Short mmCIF file of C-alpha atoms in Angstrom, two decimals:
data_model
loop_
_atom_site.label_atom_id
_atom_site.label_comp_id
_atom_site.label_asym_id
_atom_site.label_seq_id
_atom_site.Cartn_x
_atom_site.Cartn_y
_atom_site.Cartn_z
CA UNK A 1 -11.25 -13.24 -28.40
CA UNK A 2 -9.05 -16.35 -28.64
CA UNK A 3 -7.33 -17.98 -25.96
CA UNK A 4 -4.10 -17.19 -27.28
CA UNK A 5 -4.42 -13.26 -27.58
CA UNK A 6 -2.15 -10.58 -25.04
CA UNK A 7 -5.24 -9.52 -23.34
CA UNK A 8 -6.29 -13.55 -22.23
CA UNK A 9 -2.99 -14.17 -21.42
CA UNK A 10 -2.56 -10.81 -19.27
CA UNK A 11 -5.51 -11.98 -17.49
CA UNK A 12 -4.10 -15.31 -16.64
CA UNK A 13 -1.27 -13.98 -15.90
CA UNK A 14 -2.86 -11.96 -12.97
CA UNK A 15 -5.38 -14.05 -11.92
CA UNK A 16 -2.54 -16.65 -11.51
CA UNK A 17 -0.55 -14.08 -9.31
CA UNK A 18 -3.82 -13.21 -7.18
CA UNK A 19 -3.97 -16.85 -6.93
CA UNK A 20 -0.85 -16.95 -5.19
CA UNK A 21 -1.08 -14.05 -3.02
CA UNK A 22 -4.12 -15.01 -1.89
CA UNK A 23 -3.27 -18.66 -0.80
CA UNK A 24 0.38 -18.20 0.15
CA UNK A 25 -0.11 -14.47 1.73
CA UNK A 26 -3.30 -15.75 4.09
CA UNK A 27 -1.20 -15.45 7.19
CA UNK A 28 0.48 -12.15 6.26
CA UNK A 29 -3.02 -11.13 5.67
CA UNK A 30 -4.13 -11.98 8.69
CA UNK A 31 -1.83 -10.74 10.51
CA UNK A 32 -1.58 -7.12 9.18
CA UNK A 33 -5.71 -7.21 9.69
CA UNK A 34 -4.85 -7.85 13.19
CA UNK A 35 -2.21 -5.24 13.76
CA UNK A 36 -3.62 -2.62 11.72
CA UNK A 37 -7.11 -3.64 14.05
CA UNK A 38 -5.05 -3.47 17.04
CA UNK A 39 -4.11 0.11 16.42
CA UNK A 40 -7.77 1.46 15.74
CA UNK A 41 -8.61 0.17 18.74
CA UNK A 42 -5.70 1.60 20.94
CA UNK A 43 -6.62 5.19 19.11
CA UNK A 44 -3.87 4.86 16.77
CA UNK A 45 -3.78 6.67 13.03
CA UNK A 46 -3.24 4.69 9.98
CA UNK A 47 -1.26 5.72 7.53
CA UNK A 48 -0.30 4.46 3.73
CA UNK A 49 3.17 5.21 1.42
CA UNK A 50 3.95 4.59 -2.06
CA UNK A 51 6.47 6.27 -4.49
CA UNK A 52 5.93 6.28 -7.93
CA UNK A 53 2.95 3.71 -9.14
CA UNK A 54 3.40 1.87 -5.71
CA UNK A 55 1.74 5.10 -4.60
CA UNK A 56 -1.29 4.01 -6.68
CA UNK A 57 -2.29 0.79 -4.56
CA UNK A 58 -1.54 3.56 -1.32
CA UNK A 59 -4.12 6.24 -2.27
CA UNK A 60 -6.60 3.55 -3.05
CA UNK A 61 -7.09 2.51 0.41
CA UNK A 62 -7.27 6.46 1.42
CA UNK A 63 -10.86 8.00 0.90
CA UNK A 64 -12.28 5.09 -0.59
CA UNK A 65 -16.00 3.60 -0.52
CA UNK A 66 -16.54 0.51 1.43
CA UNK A 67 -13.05 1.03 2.88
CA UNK A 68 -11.68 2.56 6.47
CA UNK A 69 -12.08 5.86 6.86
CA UNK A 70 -9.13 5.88 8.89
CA UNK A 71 -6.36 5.10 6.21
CA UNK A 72 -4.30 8.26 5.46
CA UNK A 73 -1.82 9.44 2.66
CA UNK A 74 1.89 9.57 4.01
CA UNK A 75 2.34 12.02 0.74
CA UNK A 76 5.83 13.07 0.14
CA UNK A 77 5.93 15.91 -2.71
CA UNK A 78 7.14 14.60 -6.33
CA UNK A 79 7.86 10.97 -5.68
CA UNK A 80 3.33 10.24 -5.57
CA UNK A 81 3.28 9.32 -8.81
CA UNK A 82 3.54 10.38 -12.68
CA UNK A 83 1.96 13.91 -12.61
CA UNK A 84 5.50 15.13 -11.34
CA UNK A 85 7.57 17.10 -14.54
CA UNK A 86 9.93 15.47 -15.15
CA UNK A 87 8.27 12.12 -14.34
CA UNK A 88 11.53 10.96 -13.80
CA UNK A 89 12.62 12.78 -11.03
CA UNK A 90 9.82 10.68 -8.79
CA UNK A 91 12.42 7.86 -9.80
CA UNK A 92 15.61 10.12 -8.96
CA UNK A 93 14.11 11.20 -5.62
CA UNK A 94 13.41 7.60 -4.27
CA UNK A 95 17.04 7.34 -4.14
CA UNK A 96 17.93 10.25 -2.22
CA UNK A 97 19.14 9.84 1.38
CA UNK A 98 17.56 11.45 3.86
CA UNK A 99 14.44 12.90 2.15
CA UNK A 100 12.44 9.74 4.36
CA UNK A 101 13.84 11.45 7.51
CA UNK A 102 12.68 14.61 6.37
CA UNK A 103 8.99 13.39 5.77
CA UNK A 104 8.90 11.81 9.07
CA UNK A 105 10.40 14.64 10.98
CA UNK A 106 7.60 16.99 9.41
CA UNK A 107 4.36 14.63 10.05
CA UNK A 108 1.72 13.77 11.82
CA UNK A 109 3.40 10.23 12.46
CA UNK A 110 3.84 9.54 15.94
CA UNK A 111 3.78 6.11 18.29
CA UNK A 112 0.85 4.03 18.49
CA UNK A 113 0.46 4.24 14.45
CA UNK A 114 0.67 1.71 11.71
CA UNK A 115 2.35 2.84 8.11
CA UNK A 116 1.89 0.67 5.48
CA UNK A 117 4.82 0.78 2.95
CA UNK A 118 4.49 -0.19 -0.22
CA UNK A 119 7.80 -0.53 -2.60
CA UNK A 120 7.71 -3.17 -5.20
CA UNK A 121 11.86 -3.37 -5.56
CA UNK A 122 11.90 -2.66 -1.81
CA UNK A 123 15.76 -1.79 -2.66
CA UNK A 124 15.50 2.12 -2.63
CA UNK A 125 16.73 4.59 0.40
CA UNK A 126 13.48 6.33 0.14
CA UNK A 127 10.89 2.76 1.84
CA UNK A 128 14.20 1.61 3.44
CA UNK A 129 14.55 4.79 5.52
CA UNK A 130 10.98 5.23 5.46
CA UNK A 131 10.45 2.40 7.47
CA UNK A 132 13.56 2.31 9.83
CA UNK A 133 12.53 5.51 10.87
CA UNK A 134 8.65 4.82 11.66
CA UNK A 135 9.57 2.10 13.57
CA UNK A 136 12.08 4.60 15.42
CA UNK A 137 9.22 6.58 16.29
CA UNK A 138 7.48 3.63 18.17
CA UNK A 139 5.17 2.86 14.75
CA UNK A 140 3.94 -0.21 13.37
CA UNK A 141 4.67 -0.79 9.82
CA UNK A 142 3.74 -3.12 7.22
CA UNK A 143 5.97 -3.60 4.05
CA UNK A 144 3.82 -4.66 0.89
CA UNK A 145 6.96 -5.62 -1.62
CA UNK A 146 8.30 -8.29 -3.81
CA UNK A 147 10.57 -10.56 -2.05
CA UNK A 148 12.09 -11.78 -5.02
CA UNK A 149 13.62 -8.27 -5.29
CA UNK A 150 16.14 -8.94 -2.36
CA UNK A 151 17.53 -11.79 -3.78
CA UNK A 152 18.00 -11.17 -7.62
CA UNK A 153 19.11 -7.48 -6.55
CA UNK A 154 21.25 -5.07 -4.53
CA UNK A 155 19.59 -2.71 -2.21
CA UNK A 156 20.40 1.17 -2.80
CA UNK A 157 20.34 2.33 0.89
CA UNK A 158 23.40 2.49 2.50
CA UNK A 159 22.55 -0.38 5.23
CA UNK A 160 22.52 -2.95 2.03
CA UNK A 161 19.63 -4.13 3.19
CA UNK A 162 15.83 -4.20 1.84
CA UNK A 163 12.43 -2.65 3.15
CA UNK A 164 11.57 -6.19 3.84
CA UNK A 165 13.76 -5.69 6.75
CA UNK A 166 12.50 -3.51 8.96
CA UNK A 167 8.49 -4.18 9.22
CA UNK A 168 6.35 -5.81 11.62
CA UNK A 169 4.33 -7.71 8.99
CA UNK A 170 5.89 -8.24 5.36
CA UNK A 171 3.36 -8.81 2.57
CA UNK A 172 5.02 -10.45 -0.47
CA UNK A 173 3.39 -9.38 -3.69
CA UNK A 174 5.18 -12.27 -6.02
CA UNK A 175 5.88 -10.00 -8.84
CA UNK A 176 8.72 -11.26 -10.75
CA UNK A 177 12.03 -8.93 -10.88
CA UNK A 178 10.99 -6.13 -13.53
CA UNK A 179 7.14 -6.72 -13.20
CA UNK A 180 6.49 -7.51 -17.03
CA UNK A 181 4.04 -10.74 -17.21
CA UNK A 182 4.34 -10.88 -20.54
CA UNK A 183 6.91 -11.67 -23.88
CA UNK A 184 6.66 -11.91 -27.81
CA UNK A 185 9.23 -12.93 -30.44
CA UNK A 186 8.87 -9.72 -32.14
CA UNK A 187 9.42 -7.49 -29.19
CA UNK A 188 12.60 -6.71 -28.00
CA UNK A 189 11.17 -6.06 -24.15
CA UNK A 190 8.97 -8.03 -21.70
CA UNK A 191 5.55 -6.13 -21.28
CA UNK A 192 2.46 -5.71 -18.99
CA UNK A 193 2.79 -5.27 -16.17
CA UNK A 194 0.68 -6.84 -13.01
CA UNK A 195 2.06 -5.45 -9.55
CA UNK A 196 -0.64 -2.50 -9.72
CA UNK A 197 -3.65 -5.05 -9.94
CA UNK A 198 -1.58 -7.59 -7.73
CA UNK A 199 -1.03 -4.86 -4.69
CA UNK A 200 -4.23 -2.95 -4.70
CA UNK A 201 -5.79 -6.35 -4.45
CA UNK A 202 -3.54 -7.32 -1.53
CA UNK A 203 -3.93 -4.65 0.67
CA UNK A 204 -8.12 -4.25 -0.22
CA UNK A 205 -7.72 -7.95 1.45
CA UNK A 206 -6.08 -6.67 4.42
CA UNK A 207 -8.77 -3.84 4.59
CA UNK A 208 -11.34 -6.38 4.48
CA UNK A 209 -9.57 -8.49 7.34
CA UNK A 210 -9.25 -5.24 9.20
CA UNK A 211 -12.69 -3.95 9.63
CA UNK A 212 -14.12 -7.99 10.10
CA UNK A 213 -11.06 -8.58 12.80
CA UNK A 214 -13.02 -4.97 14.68
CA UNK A 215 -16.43 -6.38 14.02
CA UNK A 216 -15.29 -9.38 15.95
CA UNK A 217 -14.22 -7.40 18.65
CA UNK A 218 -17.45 -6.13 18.89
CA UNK A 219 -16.16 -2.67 17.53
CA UNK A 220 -17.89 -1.05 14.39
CA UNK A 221 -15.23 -0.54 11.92
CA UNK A 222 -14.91 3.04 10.57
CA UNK A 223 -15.93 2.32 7.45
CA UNK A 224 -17.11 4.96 4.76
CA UNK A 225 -19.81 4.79 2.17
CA UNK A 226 -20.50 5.93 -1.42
CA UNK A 227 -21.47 8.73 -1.61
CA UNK A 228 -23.37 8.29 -4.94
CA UNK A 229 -25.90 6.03 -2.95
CA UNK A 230 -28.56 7.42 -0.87
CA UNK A 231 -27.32 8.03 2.96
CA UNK A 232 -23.90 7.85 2.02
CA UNK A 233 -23.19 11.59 2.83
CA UNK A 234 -25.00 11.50 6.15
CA UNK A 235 -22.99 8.41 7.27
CA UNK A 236 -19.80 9.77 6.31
CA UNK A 237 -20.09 12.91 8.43
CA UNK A 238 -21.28 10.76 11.05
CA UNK A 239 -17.95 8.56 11.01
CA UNK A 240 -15.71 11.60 10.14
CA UNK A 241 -17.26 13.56 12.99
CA UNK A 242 -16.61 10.58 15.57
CA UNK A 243 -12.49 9.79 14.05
CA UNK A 244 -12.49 13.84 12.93
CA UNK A 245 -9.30 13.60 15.25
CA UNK A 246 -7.64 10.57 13.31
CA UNK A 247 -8.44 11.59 9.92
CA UNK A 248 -5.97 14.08 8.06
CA UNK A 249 -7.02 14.24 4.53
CA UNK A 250 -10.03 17.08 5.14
CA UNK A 251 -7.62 19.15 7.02
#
């Protein structure tokens, strides 16, 4: 494959953007490890939101091998991701004012917890509200977005403002305004898209600060293990017995 085809110059693209994240993010990393270590150790839940293919980079922290068994799906019903019908109404409902108060007044969510929000526009009511009302509850939250958003756009919620507003910690993903990496004379639109591989990357770095920030401490992060390796089932019933009362997705 030449140097010049869509597929090397996708991968550039990204590795150029994880390149960026990773240098100009280190301190956001940081401190979302620390925060998100703070609460384990105070007892507190953990908890991850996305709507539409944010939700992707949320459910892979949730569940997942060599990550904290501790993370849990904030899941609000039709906005997760593409499986809704009509896959456009996941796009409709992140507008809709009120639904985040809704989700919060129904959950599990309560002080002493962290929330990671992910939105890459950050401009919708649903991650706005979403994370003025977590932090009403006495939660931490972390907002994984694109910065860039807030500047080159207007915000939808009725406070004008953006979900990098209201969070503790604010990861900036550096996806440019309509997260297309890529352009050709012969098509009319901008194409491939990087935030997916950008954010799941991003917040796999904050896991990874996480459970070395507890190991530190001289606490033994909850972590879980593959199950397709030999042990792994024993040790995850060992660390899902011991957090049973902090993990929500077996119940």
């Amino acid at each position: 494959m030449s140097d010049g085809t869509p597929a090397h110059q996708f991968f550039d693209a990204a590795i150029g953007l994880l390149r960026q994240v990773r240098d100009g993010e280190a301190d956001g990393i940081a401190a979302a490890g620390a925060l998100l270590a703070d609460t384990v150790a105070a007892g507190g839940r953990l908890f991850a939101f996305g709507a539409g293919h944010s939700s992707l980079a949320a459910q892979d922290v949730v569940y997942r091998a060599g990550g904290l068994a501790l993370m849990n799906l904030l899941a609000v019903p039709g906005v997760m991701g593409v499986d809704v019908v009509p896959a456009t109404l996941g796009s409709a409902l992140e507008r809709v004012d009120g639904l985040a108060g809704a989700v919060l007044d129904t959950s599990v969510l309560r002080a002493g917890d962290a929330l990671v929000i992910i939105s890459l526009s950050g401009r919708n009511a649903l991650p706005v509200e979403m994370a003025l009302g977590a932090r009403a509850l006495g939660v931490k939250v972390i907002g994984v977005t694109s910065v860039a958003y807030a500047s080159q756009t207007t915000s939808r919620h009725s406070s004008g403002t953006f979900l990098k507003g209201h969070c503790d910690v604010v990861l900036d993903s550096r996806i440019a305004v309509g997260d297309a990496e890529l352009a050709h004379d012969t098509i009319p639109a901008p194409f491939a898209p990087a935030s997916t591989v950008v954010t799941t990357a991003l917040l796999q770095a904050v896991m990874a600060t996480t459970a070395a920030t507890l190991a530190e401490r001289g606490i033994e992060p909850p972590l879980l293990r593959s199950g397709n390796v030999d042990g792994g089932h024993e040790w995850n019933r060992r660390i899902m017995a011991e957090y049973g009362d902090r993990i929500f997705y077996r119940r």
